[in-house]
PDB file of C-alpha atoms in Angstrom:
ATOM      1  CA  MET A 285       0.000   0.000   0.000  1.00 84.00           C
ATOM      2  CA  GLN A 286       1.169   3.559  -0.678  1.00 95.00           C
ATOM      3  CA  ILE A 287       1.594   5.184   2.722  1.00 98.00           C
ATOM      4  CA  GLY A 288       2.735   8.683   3.613  1.00 98.00           C
ATOM      5  CA  PHE A 289       4.325   9.356   6.988  1.00 98.00           C
ATOM      6  CA  ILE A 290       4.925  12.769   8.536  1.00 98.00           C
ATOM      7  CA  GLY A 291       6.736  12.999  11.879  1.00 96.00           C
ATOM      8  CA  ILE A 292       9.954  10.970  11.897  1.00 96.00           C
ATOM      9  CA  GLY A 293      10.933  11.329  15.554  1.00 92.00           C
ATOM     10  CA  VAL A 294      11.393   9.129  18.626  1.00 91.00           C
ATOM     11  CA  MET A 295       8.103   7.362  17.888  1.00 95.00           C
ATOM     12  CA  GLY A 296       7.707   7.988  14.183  1.00 96.00           C
ATOM     13  CA  ARG A 297      11.067   6.546  13.142  1.00 96.00           C
ATOM     14  CA  PRO A 298      10.425   2.984  14.382  1.00 97.00           C
ATOM     15  CA  MET A 299       6.781   3.142  13.265  1.00 97.00           C
ATOM     16  CA  ALA A 300       7.850   4.027   9.723  1.00 98.00           C
ATOM     17  CA  LEU A 301      10.511   1.311   9.797  1.00 98.00           C
ATOM     18  CA  ASN A 302       7.883  -1.264  10.771  1.00 98.00           C
ATOM     19  CA  LEU A 303       5.669  -0.160   7.875  1.00 98.00           C
ATOM     20  CA  LEU A 304       8.615  -0.733   5.537  1.00 97.00           C
ATOM     21  CA  LYS A 305       9.256  -4.153   7.109  1.00 97.00           C
ATOM     22  CA  ALA A 306       5.641  -5.004   6.320  1.00 97.00           C
ATOM     23  CA  GLU A 307       6.463  -4.203   2.663  1.00 96.00           C
ATOM     24  CA  HIS A 308       4.382  -1.066   2.382  1.00 97.00           C
ATOM     25  CA  HIS A 309       5.677   1.704   0.121  1.00 97.00           C
ATOM     26  CA  VAL A 310       6.420   4.687   2.368  1.00 98.00           C
ATOM     27  CA  THR A 311       6.853   8.340   1.398  1.00 98.00           C
ATOM     28  CA  ILE A 312       7.932  10.724   4.148  1.00 98.00           C
ATOM     29  CA  TYR A 313       8.185  14.432   4.738  1.00 97.00           C
ATOM     30  CA  ALA A 314      10.669  15.826   7.265  1.00 95.00           C
ATOM     31  CA  ARG A 315      11.468  19.444   8.057  1.00 91.00           C
ATOM     32  CA  HIS A 316      15.045  18.387   8.822  1.00 92.00           C
ATOM     33  CA  PRO A 317      15.851  15.608   6.354  1.00 92.00           C
ATOM     34  CA  ASP A 318      19.515  15.475   7.373  1.00 93.00           C
ATOM     35  CA  LYS A 319      18.702  14.139  10.851  1.00 94.00           C
ATOM     36  CA  PRO A 320      20.074  10.610  11.456  1.00 94.00           C
ATOM     37  CA  GLU A 321      16.639   9.127  12.172  1.00 94.00           C
ATOM     38  CA  VAL A 322      15.317  10.448   8.856  1.00 96.00           C
ATOM     39  CA  GLN A 323      18.329   9.148   6.978  1.00 96.00           C
ATOM     40  CA  GLU A 324      17.855   5.733   8.588  1.00 97.00           C
ATOM     41  CA  VAL A 325      14.296   5.509   7.267  1.00 97.00           C
ATOM     42  CA  LEU A 326      15.401   6.656   3.810  1.00 97.00           C
ATOM     43  CA  ASN A 327      18.254   4.161   3.776  1.00 96.00           C
ATOM     44  CA  VAL A 328      15.870   1.229   4.145  1.00 96.00           C
ATOM     45  CA  GLY A 329      13.610   2.252   1.308  1.00 96.00           C
ATOM     46  CA  ALA A 330      11.403   5.232   2.123  1.00 97.00           C
ATOM     47  CA  LYS A 331      11.116   8.072  -0.380  1.00 97.00           C
ATOM     48  CA  LEU A 332      11.488  11.713   0.611  1.00 97.00           C
ATOM     49  CA  ALA A 333       8.875  14.258  -0.480  1.00 98.00           C
ATOM     50  CA  PRO A 334       9.382  18.050  -0.368  1.00 97.00           C
ATOM     51  CA  SER A 335       6.100  18.851   1.401  1.00 97.00           C
ATOM     52  CA  PRO A 336       3.046  17.299   3.096  1.00 98.00           C
ATOM     53  CA  ARG A 337       1.182  18.150  -0.123  1.00 98.00           C
ATOM     54  CA  ALA A 338       3.599  16.002  -2.110  1.00 98.00           C
ATOM     55  CA  VAL A 339       3.256  13.173   0.430  1.00 98.00           C
ATOM     56  CA  ALA A 340      -0.521  13.208  -0.039  1.00 98.00           C
ATOM     57  CA  MET A 341      -0.196  13.144  -3.827  1.00 98.00           C
ATOM     58  CA  ALA A 342       1.887   9.952  -3.582  1.00 97.00           C
ATOM     59  CA  SER A 343      -0.242   8.150  -0.990  1.00 97.00           C
ATOM     60  CA  ASP A 344      -3.465   6.262  -0.318  1.00 97.00           C
ATOM     61  CA  ILE A 345      -3.050   6.778   3.429  1.00 98.00           C
ATOM     62  CA  VAL A 346      -1.144   9.552   5.214  1.00 98.00           C
ATOM     63  CA  ILE A 347      -0.068   9.007   8.828  1.00 98.00           C
ATOM     64  CA  THR A 348       0.880  11.948  11.037  1.00 98.00           C
ATOM     65  CA  MET A 349       2.835  11.542  14.278  1.00 97.00           C
ATOM     66  CA  LEU A 350       3.472  15.058  15.563  1.00 96.00           C
ATOM     67  CA  PRO A 351       3.998  16.711  18.969  1.00 93.00           C
ATOM     68  CA  ASN A 352       0.916  18.908  19.314  1.00 94.00           C
ATOM     69  CA  SER A 353      -2.364  20.228  17.931  1.00 96.00           C
ATOM     70  CA  PRO A 354      -1.014  23.297  16.034  1.00 96.00           C
ATOM     71  CA  GLU A 355       1.525  21.182  14.153  1.00 97.00           C
ATOM     72  CA  VAL A 356      -1.118  18.673  13.099  1.00 97.00           C
ATOM     73  CA  GLU A 357      -3.417  21.475  11.925  1.00 98.00           C
ATOM     74  CA  GLU A 358      -0.597  23.092   9.959  1.00 97.00           C
ATOM     75  CA  VAL A 359       0.430  19.855   8.267  1.00 98.00           C
ATOM     76  CA  VAL A 360      -3.142  18.944   7.338  1.00 98.00           C
ATOM     77  CA  THR A 361      -4.717  22.281   6.412  1.00 97.00           C
ATOM     78  CA  GLY A 362      -1.836  24.762   6.080  1.00 96.00           C
ATOM     79  CA  PRO A 363      -0.019  25.989   2.971  1.00 97.00           C
ATOM     80  CA  HIS A 364       1.426  23.025   1.029  1.00 97.00           C
ATOM     81  CA  GLY A 365      -0.436  20.784   3.481  1.00 97.00           C
ATOM     82  CA  ILE A 366      -1.960  17.362   3.022  1.00 98.00           C
ATOM     83  CA  LEU A 367      -5.326  18.660   1.841  1.00 97.00           C
ATOM     84  CA  GLU A 368      -3.716  20.575  -1.003  1.00 97.00           C
ATOM     85  CA  GLY A 369      -2.476  17.280  -2.450  1.00 97.00           C
ATOM     86  CA  ALA A 370      -5.372  15.061  -1.376  1.00 97.00           C
ATOM     87  CA  ARG A 371      -7.560  13.229  -3.835  1.00 95.00           C
ATOM     88  CA  LYS A 372     -11.028  11.896  -3.084  1.00 96.00           C
ATOM     89  CA  GLY A 373     -10.901   8.931  -0.721  1.00 97.00           C
ATOM     90  CA  LEU A 374      -7.512   9.683   0.860  1.00 98.00           C
ATOM     91  CA  ILE A 375      -7.337   8.502   4.472  1.00 98.00           C
ATOM     92  CA  ILE A 376      -5.501  10.555   7.079  1.00 98.00           C
ATOM     93  CA  ILE A 377      -4.578   8.711  10.274  1.00 98.00           C
ATOM     94  CA  ASP A 378      -3.405  11.131  12.948  1.00 98.00           C
ATOM     95  CA  MET A 379      -1.498   9.115  15.537  1.00 98.00           C
ATOM     96  CA  SER A 380      -0.466  12.179  17.547  1.00 97.00           C
ATOM     97  CA  THR A 381      -1.940  13.040  20.938  1.00 97.00           C
ATOM     98  CA  ILE A 382      -3.881  16.258  20.405  1.00 97.00           C
ATOM     99  CA  ALA A 383      -7.002  17.988  21.695  1.00 97.00           C
ATOM    100  CA  PRO A 384     -10.169  16.044  20.818  1.00 97.00           C
ATOM    101  CA  ALA A 385     -11.813  19.307  19.728  1.00 97.00           C
ATOM    102  CA  VAL A 386      -9.038  19.923  17.205  1.00 97.00           C
ATOM    103  CA  SER A 387      -9.375  16.384  15.893  1.00 97.00           C
ATOM    104  CA  ARG A 388     -13.120  16.870  15.388  1.00 97.00           C
ATOM    105  CA  LYS A 389     -12.519  20.205  13.671  1.00 97.00           C
ATOM    106  CA  LEU A 390     -10.118  18.554  11.247  1.00 98.00           C
ATOM    107  CA  VAL A 391     -12.762  15.956  10.439  1.00 97.00           C
ATOM    108  CA  GLN A 392     -15.176  18.714   9.456  1.00 96.00           C
ATOM    109  CA  THR A 393     -12.543  20.315   7.229  1.00 97.00           C
ATOM    110  CA  THR A 394     -11.326  17.125   5.567  1.00 97.00           C
ATOM    111  CA  SER A 395     -14.830  15.796   4.926  1.00 96.00           C
ATOM    112  CA  THR A 396     -15.584  18.749   2.649  1.00 95.00           C
ATOM    113  CA  ARG A 397     -12.838  17.355   0.380  1.00 94.00           C
ATOM    114  CA  GLU A 398     -14.164  13.781   0.679  1.00 97.00           C
ATOM    115  CA  VAL A 399     -11.074  12.857   2.678  1.00 98.00           C
ATOM    116  CA  HIS A 400     -11.410  10.493   5.639  1.00 98.00           C
ATOM    117  CA  PHE A 401      -9.809  11.304   9.002  1.00 98.00           C
ATOM    118  CA  LEU A 402      -9.128   8.970  11.929  1.00 98.00           C
ATOM    119  CA  ASP A 403      -7.630   9.918  15.288  1.00 98.00           C
ATOM    120  CA  ALA A 404      -5.461   6.999  16.377  1.00 98.00           C
ATOM    121  CA  PRO A 405      -3.162   7.912  19.276  1.00 98.00           C
ATOM    122  CA  VAL A 406      -0.893   5.228  20.684  1.00 97.00           C
ATOM    123  CA  SER A 407       0.465   3.939  23.967  1.00 95.00           C
ATOM    124  CA  GLY A 408       3.564   1.869  24.611  1.00 92.00           C
ATOM    125  CA  GLY A 409       6.378   4.382  24.276  1.00 88.00           C
ATOM    126  CA  SER A 410       9.392   4.116  22.027  1.00 89.00           C
ATOM    127  CA  GLN A 411       9.983   0.476  22.966  1.00 90.00           C
ATOM    128  CA  GLY A 412       6.485  -0.436  21.849  1.00 94.00           C
ATOM    129  CA  ALA A 413       7.077   1.475  18.632  1.00 96.00           C
ATOM    130  CA  VAL A 414      10.325  -0.416  18.005  1.00 96.00           C
ATOM    131  CA  ASN A 415       8.736  -3.794  18.769  1.00 96.00           C
ATOM    132  CA  GLY A 416       5.589  -3.060  16.772  1.00 96.00           C
ATOM    133  CA  THR A 417       3.465  -3.740  19.865  1.00 97.00           C
ATOM    134  CA  LEU A 418       1.806  -0.363  20.374  1.00 98.00           C
ATOM    135  CA  THR A 419      -1.702  -0.077  21.740  1.00 98.00           C
ATOM    136  CA  ILE A 420      -3.720   1.960  19.232  1.00 98.00           C
ATOM    137  CA  MET A 421      -7.044   3.609  20.122  1.00 98.00           C
ATOM    138  CA  VAL A 422      -8.963   4.740  17.057  1.00 98.00           C
ATOM    139  CA  GLY A 423     -11.813   7.219  16.729  1.00 98.00           C
ATOM    140  CA  GLY A 424     -13.743   7.627  13.494  1.00 98.00           C
ATOM    141  CA  GLU A 425     -15.757   5.689  10.937  1.00 97.00           C
ATOM    142  CA  ARG A 426     -15.647   1.965  11.721  1.00 98.00           C
ATOM    143  CA  GLU A 427     -15.633   1.060   8.018  1.00 98.00           C
ATOM    144  CA  ILE A 428     -12.499   3.147   7.462  1.00 98.00           C
ATOM    145  CA  PHE A 429     -10.941   1.701  10.620  1.00 98.00           C
ATOM    146  CA  GLU A 430     -11.419  -1.831   9.274  1.00 98.00           C
ATOM    147  CA  GLN A 431      -9.991  -0.756   5.936  1.00 97.00           C
ATOM    148  CA  VAL A 432      -6.731   0.477   7.509  1.00 98.00           C
ATOM    149  CA  ARG A 433      -6.438  -2.233  10.168  1.00 97.00           C
ATOM    150  CA  PRO A 434      -3.671  -4.110   8.254  1.00 96.00           C
ATOM    151  CA  VAL A 435      -1.607  -0.914   8.254  1.00 97.00           C
ATOM    152  CA  LEU A 436      -2.157  -0.388  11.977  1.00 98.00           C
ATOM    153  CA  GLU A 437      -1.176  -4.003  12.636  1.00 98.00           C
ATOM    154  CA  ALA A 438       2.276  -3.267  11.199  1.00 97.00           C
ATOM    155  CA  MET A 439       2.808  -0.835  14.089  1.00 98.00           C
ATOM    156  CA  GLY A 440       0.655  -2.194  16.919  1.00 98.00           C
ATOM    157  CA  LYS A 441      -0.142  -5.461  18.647  1.00 96.00           C
ATOM    158  CA  LYS A 442      -3.097  -7.012  16.822  1.00 96.00           C
ATOM    159  CA  GLU A 443      -5.206  -7.606  19.930  1.00 97.00           C
ATOM    160  CA  ASN A 444      -4.429  -4.103  21.250  1.00 97.00           C
ATOM    161  CA  ILE A 445      -5.855  -2.172  18.316  1.00 98.00           C
ATOM    162  CA  PHE A 446      -9.261  -0.795  19.294  1.00 98.00           C
ATOM    163  CA  HIS A 447     -12.043   1.123  17.607  1.00 98.00           C
ATOM    164  CA  VAL A 448     -13.236   3.237  20.545  1.00 98.00           C
ATOM    165  CA  GLY A 449     -15.975   5.389  19.026  1.00 98.00           C
ATOM    166  CA  PRO A 450     -16.579   8.395  16.770  1.00 97.00           C
ATOM    167  CA  ASN A 451     -13.989  10.990  15.804  1.00 97.00           C
ATOM    168  CA  GLY A 452     -12.254  12.421  18.858  1.00 97.00           C
ATOM    169  CA  ALA A 453     -12.912   9.364  21.015  1.00 98.00           C
ATOM    170  CA  GLY A 454      -9.414   8.015  20.419  1.00 98.00           C
ATOM    171  CA  GLU A 455      -7.932  11.237  21.780  1.00 98.00           C
ATOM    172  CA  VAL A 456     -10.248  11.170  24.813  1.00 98.00           C
ATOM    173  CA  VAL A 457      -9.217   7.612  25.707  1.00 98.00           C
ATOM    174  CA  LYS A 458      -5.534   8.479  25.220  1.00 98.00           C
ATOM    175  CA  ILE A 459      -5.818  11.537  27.465  1.00 98.00           C
ATOM    176  CA  VAL A 460      -7.459   9.461  30.197  1.00 98.00           C
ATOM    177  CA  ASN A 461      -4.668   6.907  29.851  1.00 97.00           C
ATOM    178  CA  ASN A 462      -1.998   9.585  30.180  1.00 97.00           C
ATOM    179  CA  ILE A 463      -3.618  11.074  33.272  1.00 98.00           C
ATOM    180  CA  LEU A 464      -3.097   7.680  34.891  1.00 98.00           C
ATOM    181  CA  CYS A 465       0.360   7.291  33.362  1.00 97.00           C
ATOM    182  CA  GLY A 466       1.523  10.579  34.862  1.00 98.00           C
ATOM    183  CA  ALA A 467      -0.102  10.143  38.257  1.00 98.00           C
ATOM    184  CA  ILE A 468       1.107   6.556  38.749  1.00 98.00           C
ATOM    185  CA  ALA A 469       4.662   7.443  37.729  1.00 98.00           C
ATOM    186  CA  ALA A 470       4.681  10.435  40.076  1.00 98.00           C
ATOM    187  CA  SER A 471       3.453   8.214  42.908  1.00 98.00           C
ATOM    188  CA  ILE A 472       6.175   5.646  42.241  1.00 98.00           C
ATOM    189  CA  ALA A 473       8.856   8.335  42.233  1.00 98.00           C
ATOM    190  CA  GLU A 474       7.596   9.888  45.466  1.00 98.00           C
ATOM    191  CA  SER A 475       7.057   6.614  47.316  1.00 98.00           C
ATOM    192  CA  PHE A 476      10.377   5.049  46.321  1.00 98.00           C
ATOM    193  CA  VAL A 477      12.311   8.162  47.335  1.00 98.00           C
ATOM    194  CA  LEU A 478      10.612   7.975  50.719  1.00 98.00           C
ATOM    195  CA  GLY A 479      11.338   4.250  51.000  1.00 98.00           C
ATOM    196  CA  VAL A 480      15.036   4.666  50.261  1.00 98.00           C
ATOM    197  CA  LYS A 481      15.309   7.684  52.573  1.00 98.00           C
ATOM    198  CA  ALA A 482      13.732   5.591  55.334  1.00 98.00           C
ATOM    199  CA  GLY A 483      16.216   2.748  54.806  1.00 97.00           C
ATOM    200  CA  ALA A 484      14.573   0.312  52.362  1.00 97.00           C
ATOM    201  CA  ASP A 485      16.348  -1.138  49.338  1.00 96.00           C
ATOM    202  CA  ALA A 486      15.051  -0.085  45.896  1.00 97.00           C
ATOM    203  CA  ASP A 487      15.382  -3.545  44.322  1.00 97.00           C
ATOM    204  CA  THR A 488      13.649  -5.196  47.258  1.00 98.00           C
ATOM    205  CA  MET A 489      10.782  -2.704  47.148  1.00 98.00           C
ATOM    206  CA  ALA A 490      10.334  -3.217  43.410  1.00 98.00           C
ATOM    207  CA  LYS A 491      10.291  -6.999  43.786  1.00 97.00           C
ATOM    208  CA  VAL A 492       7.823  -7.059  46.679  1.00 98.00           C
ATOM    209  CA  ILE A 493       5.507  -4.338  45.368  1.00 98.00           C
ATOM    210  CA  GLY A 494       5.561  -5.975  41.943  1.00 97.00           C
ATOM    211  CA  VAL A 495       3.555  -8.865  43.396  1.00 98.00           C
ATOM    212  CA  SER A 496       1.484  -6.748  45.781  1.00 98.00           C
ATOM    213  CA  SER A 497      -1.446  -4.361  45.513  1.00 98.00           C
ATOM    214  CA  GLY A 498       0.829  -1.455  44.516  1.00 97.00           C
ATOM    215  CA  ALA A 499       1.977  -3.229  41.338  1.00 98.00           C
ATOM    216  CA  SER A 500       1.738  -1.394  38.003  1.00 97.00           C
ATOM    217  CA  TRP A 501       2.972  -1.522  34.423  1.00 94.00           C
ATOM    218  CA  GLN A 502       5.053   1.571  35.174  1.00 95.00           C
ATOM    219  CA  LEU A 503       6.886  -0.106  38.035  1.00 97.00           C
ATOM    220  CA  SER A 504       7.474  -3.347  36.131  1.00 96.00           C
ATOM    221  CA  ASN A 505       8.548  -1.778  32.847  1.00 93.00           C
ATOM    222  CA  GLN A 506       9.216   1.932  32.625  1.00 94.00           C
ATOM    223  CA  PHE A 507      11.098   2.576  35.852  1.00 97.00           C
ATOM    224  CA  PRO A 508      13.558  -0.352  35.554  1.00 96.00           C
ATOM    225  CA  LEU A 509      14.244   0.513  31.900  1.00 94.00           C
ATOM    226  CA  ARG A 510      14.447   4.300  32.209  1.00 95.00           C
ATOM    227  CA  ALA A 511      14.977   5.404  35.805  1.00 97.00           C
ATOM    228  CA  PHE A 512      16.320   2.854  38.286  1.00 98.00           C
ATOM    229  CA  ASN A 513      19.326   2.269  36.006  1.00 97.00           C
ATOM    230  CA  GLY A 514      20.012   6.022  35.872  1.00 97.00           C
ATOM    231  CA  SER A 515      19.606   6.416  32.101  1.00 97.00           C
ATOM    232  CA  PHE A 516      16.376   8.492  31.829  1.00 97.00           C
ATOM    233  CA  GLN A 517      16.491   8.089  28.062  1.00 93.00           C
ATOM    234  CA  PRO A 518      13.083   8.615  26.448  1.00 91.00           C
ATOM    235  CA  GLY A 519      10.825   6.669  26.224  1.00 87.00           C
ATOM    236  CA  PHE A 520       8.319   9.391  26.409  1.00 92.00           C
ATOM    237  CA  MET A 521       9.635  12.866  27.061  1.00 95.00           C
ATOM    238  CA  THR A 522       8.647  14.881  30.109  1.00 98.00           C
ATOM    239  CA  ASP A 523       7.650  17.767  27.830  1.00 97.00           C
ATOM    240  CA  LEU A 524       5.148  15.569  26.011  1.00 95.00           C
ATOM    241  CA  LEU A 525       3.548  14.149  29.146  1.00 97.00           C
ATOM    242  CA  HIS A 526       3.297  17.679  30.550  1.00 98.00           C
ATOM    243  CA  LYS A 527       1.580  18.720  27.296  1.00 97.00           C
ATOM    244  CA  ASP A 528      -0.844  15.799  27.505  1.00 97.00           C
ATOM    245  CA  LEU A 529      -1.760  16.625  31.083  1.00 98.00           C
ATOM    246  CA  GLY A 530      -2.504  20.150  29.878  1.00 98.00           C
ATOM    247  CA  LEU A 531      -4.837  18.645  27.264  1.00 97.00           C
ATOM    248  CA  ALA A 532      -6.481  16.706  30.095  1.00 98.00           C
ATOM    249  CA  LEU A 533      -7.098  19.868  32.104  1.00 98.00           C
ATOM    250  CA  ASP A 534      -8.527  21.588  29.033  1.00 98.00           C
ATOM    251  CA  LEU A 535     -10.828  18.625  28.445  1.00 98.00           C
ATOM    252  CA  ALA A 536     -11.909  18.684  32.083  1.00 98.00           C
ATOM    253  CA  ALA A 537     -12.730  22.385  31.834  1.00 98.00           C
ATOM    254  CA  GLU A 538     -14.717  21.847  28.626  1.00 97.00           C
ATOM    255  CA  ASN A 539     -16.742  19.159  30.404  1.00 97.00           C
ATOM    256  CA  THR A 540     -17.066  20.980  33.763  1.00 98.00           C
ATOM    257  CA  THR A 541     -15.305  18.103  35.523  1.00 98.00           C
ATOM    258  CA  PRO A 542     -12.955  18.552  38.506  1.00 98.00           C
ATOM    259  CA  ALA A 543      -9.407  17.294  37.911  1.00 98.00           C
ATOM    260  CA  ALA A 544      -7.501  18.277  41.037  1.00 98.00           C
ATOM    261  CA  MET A 545      -5.088  15.335  40.998  1.00 98.00           C
ATOM    262  CA  THR A 546      -4.316  15.921  37.326  1.00 98.00           C
ATOM    263  CA  ALA A 547      -3.504  19.558  38.051  1.00 98.00           C
ATOM    264  CA  LEU A 548      -1.138  18.570  40.873  1.00 98.00           C
ATOM    265  CA  THR A 549       0.474  15.888  38.736  1.00 98.00           C
ATOM    266  CA  ARG A 550       1.107  18.378  35.945  1.00 98.00           C
ATOM    267  CA  GLN A 551       2.787  20.735  38.407  1.00 98.00           C
ATOM    268  CA  MET A 552       5.119  17.917  39.468  1.00 98.00           C
ATOM    269  CA  TYR A 553       6.236  17.438  35.867  1.00 98.00           C
ATOM    270  CA  GLU A 554       6.606  21.208  35.610  1.00 98.00           C
ATOM    271  CA  MET A 555       9.175  20.846  38.380  1.00 98.00           C
ATOM    272  CA  ALA A 556      11.085  18.343  36.239  1.00 98.00           C
ATOM    273  CA  ARG A 557      10.933  20.694  33.249  1.00 98.00           C
ATOM    274  CA  ALA A 558      12.189  23.568  35.400  1.00 98.00           C
ATOM    275  CA  GLU A 559      15.217  21.445  36.293  1.00 98.00           C
ATOM    276  CA  GLY A 560      15.995  20.942  32.604  1.00 98.00           C
ATOM    277  CA  TYR A 561      14.586  17.431  32.214  1.00 98.00           C
ATOM    278  CA  GLY A 562      11.970  18.279  29.578  1.00 98.00           C
ATOM    279  CA  ARG A 563      13.555  16.168  26.851  1.00 96.00           C
ATOM    280  CA  GLU A 564      14.418  13.294  29.147  1.00 97.00           C
ATOM    281  CA  ASP A 565      12.037  10.477  29.963  1.00 97.00           C
ATOM    282  CA  TYR A 566       9.132  11.503  32.186  1.00 98.00           C
ATOM    283  CA  THR A 567      10.502   9.247  34.933  1.00 98.00           C
ATOM    284  CA  SER A 568      13.165  11.963  35.367  1.00 98.00           C
ATOM    285  CA  LEU A 569      10.732  13.421  37.911  1.00 98.00           C
ATOM    286  CA  LEU A 570      12.452  10.914  40.191  1.00 98.00           C
ATOM    287  CA  LYS A 571      15.642  13.008  40.037  1.00 98.00           C
ATOM    288  CA  VAL A 572      13.821  16.105  41.261  1.00 98.00           C
ATOM    289  CA  LEU A 573      12.469  14.281  44.296  1.00 98.00           C
ATOM    290  CA  GLU A 574      15.844  12.609  44.911  1.00 98.00           C
ATOM    291  CA  GLN A 575      17.526  16.006  45.001  1.00 98.00           C
ATOM    292  CA  MET A 576      14.978  17.301  47.488  1.00 98.00           C
ATOM    293  CA  ALA A 577      15.386  14.268  49.771  1.00 98.00           C
ATOM    294  CA  GLY A 578      19.143  13.814  49.348  1.00 98.00           C
ATOM    295  CA  VAL A 579      18.983  10.174  48.228  1.00 98.00           C
ATOM    296  CA  LYS A 580      19.225   8.176  44.990  1.00 97.00           C
ATOM    297  CA  VAL A 581      16.868   5.381  43.982  1.00 98.00           C
ATOM    298  CA  ARG A 582      18.925   3.035  41.822  1.00 97.00           C
ATOM    299  CA  SER A 583      19.158  -0.694  41.100  1.00 94.00           C
ATOM    300  CA  SER A 584      22.119  -2.358  42.749  1.00 87.00           C
TER     301      SER A 584
END
């Protein structure tokens, strides 16, 4: 299948590589084509286009994987954007995490050109992207979802690809997921700093809690891989989680729903950003709390 891909970054690079492994023809657009991750994708068979418009002209499906709502809007509807090169029946799959309201607005715009639009944000981080085991939550027309399912299965785990409702629903589910992601990770960081400060061993706590009521995916996977070994390599950057928690607060305000814990959690990641950890993994919040307590939580 002829697939366009826009957003060759920490997540987009391995996703595009997996599409190529599945023998799809991939055309990409990159603002900085000389970056190593872009060159890697080109070296294994992708073609480079000079604009999102040119990507659309060469594709049956265009996937976007971008940091925020304004960038997605610009790429889709801006000058030399996807819609300028779109033909009737083109399918846009936005796999970014953006505001549900923006996603719904893009549906209204694209539908006037008889272009289909799905919001399909993902969970699983860079490791899931590399392994092709992402969870994908898709909002939009079910018929179009079924049509693109083989493409999604090149990037996600088959049983973890969900149609969750109409346009915008994918973004809502992803935002709810990331509220929990941020709050659970912040709780792990805070509790483990306290445990070490009070004399407990980090490895012992992780082992015991991993089979107790405090167990979580974050503790079993993200913290050992990104934090307890001292690497803090993303993963999922602090800046992006902070952005997503802002989307959550906006969504709560739109729906007149209290979100006090989400607001506090976002402030904790603001602390990590203030310390310069914005482009590190979001588990770098641990370092902020370590500095405040005067201890380090590391695997032995």
